[in-house]
Amino acid sequence: MPTEMALKGTHERVLSLLERAGCLEPGVEVLDLGAGQGAFSARLVGAGVSVSACDVITDQFEVDGVQCRQIEDSGALPYESSRFDLVVALEVVEHAAGHDRFFAEVARVLKPGGRLLFTTPNILSLKSRMLFLLTGTFYSFGPLEPFTSDPISQHIAPFNINRYTWMLSQFGLHIETVETDKYQTTSLLLSFLAPLVWLATRIVYGNDRHARDQNAPVTLFGRGLQVLARKGQSAS
């Protein structure tokens, strides 16, 4: 098996979410975006769906029978529009500087009604908030070295759920569900802060649902986020 690049347990939880959402039916066309060596592509093949793979580097891909094509320098995906029922991007978006280009291309290659599943470190956890308070950096997003560009290993885009919700909406996608790969022990130990977070949010933003989403249990206590979004039926 190719080496898994995601955190332990991520692949199993993502497969479970996709199965429960009905995304892995026979005949479904799936794009594994940022496929790496192909560990999740192999799992998708095992689930019985049709799999294509894409990455900025393709020579490390190791799954027989699955073609891995290279993302163009411009960020364009080498596929025709409305090709896929599902795009999966595991631990990718935190490496991408141009989220508008990334999500625009995902929306383009998705069929109307198609879905995007992406995972990313959760900067909204209580652990991450405390880390930012004390150090000025979020969980999983350390200081960046100037004049260095390493899109494979650098985490450069610490976005929260509201930012993702807004960005996806610009390209005709809406979030259906948000889950986590696991609940962090450190964040659970800080759970005594949750009532203060909820109270402060209510005072500042009232009953705004987008503010509430920032402080749901999955975001306050989860380690990584698993976001499932759908493209509108009328979107082109």
Short mmCIF file of C-alpha atoms in Angstrom, two decimals:
data_model
loop_
_atom_site.label_atom_id
_atom_site.label_comp_id
_atom_site.label_asym_id
_atom_site.label_seq_id
_atom_site.Cartn_x
_atom_site.Cartn_y
_atom_site.Cartn_z
CA MET A 1 0.00 0.00 0.00
CA PRO A 2 1.19 3.56 -0.68
CA THR A 3 2.09 5.60 2.39
CA GLU A 4 -0.76 7.59 3.97
CA MET A 5 0.14 11.27 4.19
CA ALA A 6 -2.80 12.28 6.40
CA LEU A 7 -3.02 11.95 10.19
CA LYS A 8 -3.73 8.44 11.46
CA GLY A 9 -7.40 7.56 11.27
CA THR A 10 -8.29 10.30 8.77
CA HIS A 11 -8.84 7.93 5.84
CA GLU A 12 -11.15 5.66 7.81
CA ARG A 13 -13.25 8.56 9.07
CA VAL A 14 -13.50 10.12 5.62
CA LEU A 15 -14.61 6.84 4.05
CA SER A 16 -17.22 6.45 6.77
CA LEU A 17 -18.55 9.97 6.12
CA LEU A 18 -18.67 9.41 2.36
CA GLU A 19 -20.46 6.09 2.75
CA ARG A 20 -23.05 7.57 5.12
CA ALA A 21 -23.62 10.45 2.70
CA GLY A 22 -24.19 8.07 -0.22
CA CYS A 23 -21.16 9.34 -2.15
CA LEU A 24 -19.63 5.95 -2.98
CA GLU A 25 -22.34 4.31 -5.07
CA PRO A 26 -21.37 2.18 -8.10
CA GLY A 27 -20.67 4.31 -11.16
CA VAL A 28 -19.65 7.39 -9.18
CA GLU A 29 -16.73 9.33 -10.74
CA VAL A 30 -14.27 10.53 -8.07
CA LEU A 31 -11.25 12.83 -8.32
CA ASP A 32 -8.60 12.40 -5.61
CA LEU A 33 -7.08 15.90 -5.64
CA GLY A 34 -3.65 16.13 -4.04
CA ALA A 35 -3.39 12.35 -4.20
CA GLY A 36 0.24 12.00 -3.05
CA GLN A 37 1.35 8.37 -3.30
CA GLY A 38 -2.24 7.26 -3.77
CA ALA A 39 -3.16 5.73 -0.41
CA PHE A 40 -6.68 7.15 -0.46
CA SER A 41 -7.07 6.49 -4.18
CA ALA A 42 -6.45 2.82 -3.41
CA ARG A 43 -9.18 2.90 -0.74
CA LEU A 44 -11.58 4.50 -3.21
CA VAL A 45 -10.83 1.80 -5.77
CA GLY A 46 -11.57 -0.76 -3.07
CA ALA A 47 -14.91 0.97 -2.45
CA GLY A 48 -15.90 0.24 -6.05
CA VAL A 49 -15.98 3.73 -7.56
CA SER A 50 -14.21 5.07 -10.66
CA VAL A 51 -11.11 6.99 -9.56
CA SER A 52 -8.94 9.66 -11.18
CA ALA A 53 -6.01 11.29 -9.37
CA CYS A 54 -4.28 14.64 -9.65
CA ASP A 55 -1.34 16.35 -7.91
CA VAL A 56 1.39 18.93 -8.44
CA ILE A 57 3.90 16.03 -8.43
CA THR A 58 2.84 12.80 -10.14
CA ASP A 59 5.91 10.55 -10.16
CA GLN A 60 5.31 9.42 -6.56
CA PHE A 61 1.86 7.99 -7.34
CA GLU A 62 1.80 4.19 -6.91
CA VAL A 63 -1.72 2.88 -7.62
CA ASP A 64 -1.97 0.57 -10.62
CA GLY A 65 -4.90 1.20 -12.91
CA VAL A 66 -5.43 4.81 -11.80
CA GLN A 67 -4.07 7.68 -13.87
CA CYS A 68 -2.52 10.55 -11.92
CA ARG A 69 -2.41 13.74 -13.94
CA GLN A 70 -0.44 16.89 -13.09
CA ILE A 71 -2.08 20.11 -11.93
CA GLU A 72 -1.11 22.92 -14.30
CA ASP A 73 1.19 25.71 -13.10
CA SER A 74 -1.76 28.10 -13.21
CA GLY A 75 -3.67 25.87 -10.81
CA ALA A 76 -6.04 24.64 -13.51
CA LEU A 77 -7.15 21.01 -13.29
CA PRO A 78 -6.57 18.97 -16.48
CA TYR A 79 -10.18 17.80 -16.81
CA GLU A 80 -13.26 18.93 -18.70
CA SER A 81 -16.02 20.77 -16.87
CA SER A 82 -18.77 18.82 -15.03
CA ARG A 83 -16.72 15.61 -15.09
CA PHE A 84 -16.90 14.33 -11.50
CA ASP A 85 -19.57 13.39 -8.97
CA LEU A 86 -17.14 13.81 -6.08
CA VAL A 87 -13.84 15.60 -5.47
CA VAL A 88 -11.80 14.57 -2.42
CA ALA A 89 -8.95 16.77 -1.14
CA LEU A 90 -7.33 15.39 2.00
CA GLU A 91 -4.97 17.73 3.85
CA VAL A 92 -4.63 19.97 0.80
CA VAL A 93 -6.36 23.33 1.31
CA GLU A 94 -4.01 24.45 4.09
CA HIS A 95 -1.17 24.25 1.54
CA ALA A 96 -2.94 26.38 -1.10
CA ALA A 97 -2.33 30.12 -1.35
CA GLY A 98 -4.97 30.78 -4.02
CA HIS A 99 -8.19 29.44 -2.52
CA ASP A 100 -10.31 31.30 -5.05
CA ARG A 101 -8.57 29.49 -7.92
CA PHE A 102 -8.66 26.17 -6.05
CA PHE A 103 -12.38 26.22 -5.30
CA ALA A 104 -13.24 27.69 -8.70
CA GLU A 105 -11.54 24.73 -10.40
CA VAL A 106 -13.18 22.22 -8.06
CA ALA A 107 -16.58 23.74 -8.79
CA ARG A 108 -15.86 23.67 -12.52
CA VAL A 109 -15.02 19.96 -12.69
CA LEU A 110 -17.92 18.93 -10.44
CA LYS A 111 -21.23 17.96 -11.97
CA PRO A 112 -24.29 19.95 -10.79
CA GLY A 113 -25.22 18.39 -7.47
CA GLY A 114 -21.72 16.95 -7.09
CA ARG A 115 -19.84 17.06 -3.81
CA LEU A 116 -16.50 18.17 -2.42
CA LEU A 117 -14.98 16.56 0.66
CA PHE A 118 -11.90 18.24 2.15
CA THR A 119 -10.04 17.84 5.41
CA THR A 120 -7.88 20.44 7.13
CA PRO A 121 -6.40 21.19 10.58
CA ASN A 122 -8.91 22.86 12.90
CA ILE A 123 -7.71 26.30 14.01
CA LEU A 124 -10.92 26.87 15.99
CA SER A 125 -10.28 24.27 18.68
CA LEU A 126 -9.78 25.49 22.23
CA LYS A 127 -6.22 24.16 22.04
CA SER A 128 -5.58 26.24 18.93
CA ARG A 129 -7.19 29.35 20.42
CA MET A 130 -5.07 29.08 23.54
CA LEU A 131 -1.95 28.53 21.42
CA PHE A 132 -2.76 31.64 19.40
CA LEU A 133 -3.34 33.67 22.58
CA LEU A 134 0.04 32.64 23.97
CA THR A 135 2.23 32.43 20.83
CA GLY A 136 0.43 34.20 17.98
CA THR A 137 0.31 31.01 15.90
CA PHE A 138 -2.54 28.55 15.37
CA TYR A 139 -2.44 24.78 15.89
CA SER A 140 -0.59 23.16 12.96
CA PHE A 141 0.42 26.56 11.51
CA GLY A 142 3.89 27.55 12.68
CA PRO A 143 5.91 30.59 11.59
CA LEU A 144 6.73 30.74 7.87
CA GLU A 145 10.27 31.40 6.67
CA PRO A 146 10.40 34.37 4.26
CA PHE A 147 11.68 33.72 0.72
CA THR A 148 10.85 30.02 1.09
CA SER A 149 8.15 28.29 -0.95
CA ASP A 150 7.50 24.62 -0.21
CA PRO A 151 3.86 23.86 -1.10
CA ILE A 152 4.24 20.21 -0.12
CA SER A 153 5.15 20.72 3.55
CA GLN A 154 4.22 24.32 4.38
CA HIS A 155 0.85 25.12 5.97
CA ILE A 156 0.13 28.63 4.72
CA ALA A 157 -3.66 29.11 4.91
CA PRO A 158 -5.19 29.02 8.43
CA PHE A 159 -8.86 29.54 7.57
CA ASN A 160 -11.86 29.00 9.82
CA ILE A 161 -15.28 27.52 9.03
CA ASN A 162 -16.88 30.90 8.32
CA ARG A 163 -14.14 31.71 5.80
CA TYR A 164 -14.61 28.35 4.07
CA THR A 165 -18.39 28.76 4.07
CA TRP A 166 -18.07 32.16 2.44
CA MET A 167 -15.42 31.09 -0.09
CA LEU A 168 -17.34 28.00 -1.19
CA SER A 169 -20.48 30.08 -1.63
CA GLN A 170 -18.67 32.29 -4.15
CA PHE A 171 -18.47 29.29 -6.48
CA GLY A 172 -21.91 27.82 -5.97
CA LEU A 173 -21.12 25.32 -3.22
CA HIS A 174 -22.71 25.06 0.21
CA ILE A 175 -21.54 23.09 3.23
CA GLU A 176 -23.73 20.12 4.14
CA THR A 177 -21.89 18.82 7.18
CA VAL A 178 -18.73 19.29 9.24
CA GLU A 179 -17.21 16.46 11.26
CA THR A 180 -13.89 15.80 12.98
CA ASP A 181 -11.41 12.95 12.83
CA LYS A 182 -11.09 12.90 16.63
CA TYR A 183 -11.68 15.01 19.72
CA GLN A 184 -8.46 16.48 21.14
CA THR A 185 -7.65 15.62 24.75
CA THR A 186 -6.08 19.05 25.22
CA SER A 187 -9.18 20.85 23.97
CA LEU A 188 -11.44 18.68 26.12
CA LEU A 189 -9.34 19.61 29.16
CA LEU A 190 -10.02 23.26 28.29
CA SER A 191 -13.78 22.67 28.02
CA PHE A 192 -14.38 24.86 31.10
CA LEU A 193 -13.75 27.79 28.72
CA ALA A 194 -16.60 26.83 26.37
CA PRO A 195 -19.39 28.66 28.31
CA LEU A 196 -17.29 31.83 28.23
CA VAL A 197 -16.80 31.43 24.46
CA TRP A 198 -20.54 30.95 23.90
CA LEU A 199 -21.43 33.90 26.12
CA ALA A 200 -18.93 36.24 24.43
CA THR A 201 -20.15 35.17 21.01
CA ARG A 202 -23.77 35.84 21.98
CA ILE A 203 -22.89 39.28 23.38
CA VAL A 204 -20.88 40.33 20.32
CA TYR A 205 -22.82 38.66 17.47
CA GLY A 206 -26.24 37.94 18.96
CA ASN A 207 -27.90 34.88 17.45
CA ASP A 208 -25.93 34.94 14.18
CA ARG A 209 -25.77 31.32 13.02
CA HIS A 210 -22.42 31.75 11.29
CA ALA A 211 -20.88 32.91 14.57
CA ARG A 212 -22.48 29.93 16.32
CA ASP A 213 -20.96 27.56 13.75
CA GLN A 214 -17.51 28.83 14.75
CA ASN A 215 -18.15 27.59 18.29
CA ALA A 216 -19.97 24.29 17.79
CA PRO A 217 -18.63 21.29 19.75
CA VAL A 218 -16.95 19.84 16.64
CA THR A 219 -14.96 23.05 16.15
CA LEU A 220 -14.18 23.70 19.82
CA PHE A 221 -12.92 20.18 20.52
CA GLY A 222 -12.03 18.57 17.17
CA ARG A 223 -8.46 18.04 15.96
CA GLY A 224 -9.10 18.12 12.19
CA LEU A 225 -12.17 19.14 10.23
CA GLN A 226 -13.89 17.06 7.55
CA VAL A 227 -16.06 19.32 5.42
CA LEU A 228 -18.62 17.97 2.94
CA ALA A 229 -20.03 20.52 0.49
CA ARG A 230 -22.39 20.25 -2.48
CA LYS A 231 -22.52 22.13 -5.77
CA GLY A 232 -25.91 23.58 -6.61
CA GLN A 233 -28.01 21.73 -9.19
CA SER A 234 -28.22 24.81 -11.38
CA ALA A 235 -24.52 25.75 -11.09
CA SER A 236 -22.50 25.43 -14.28
#
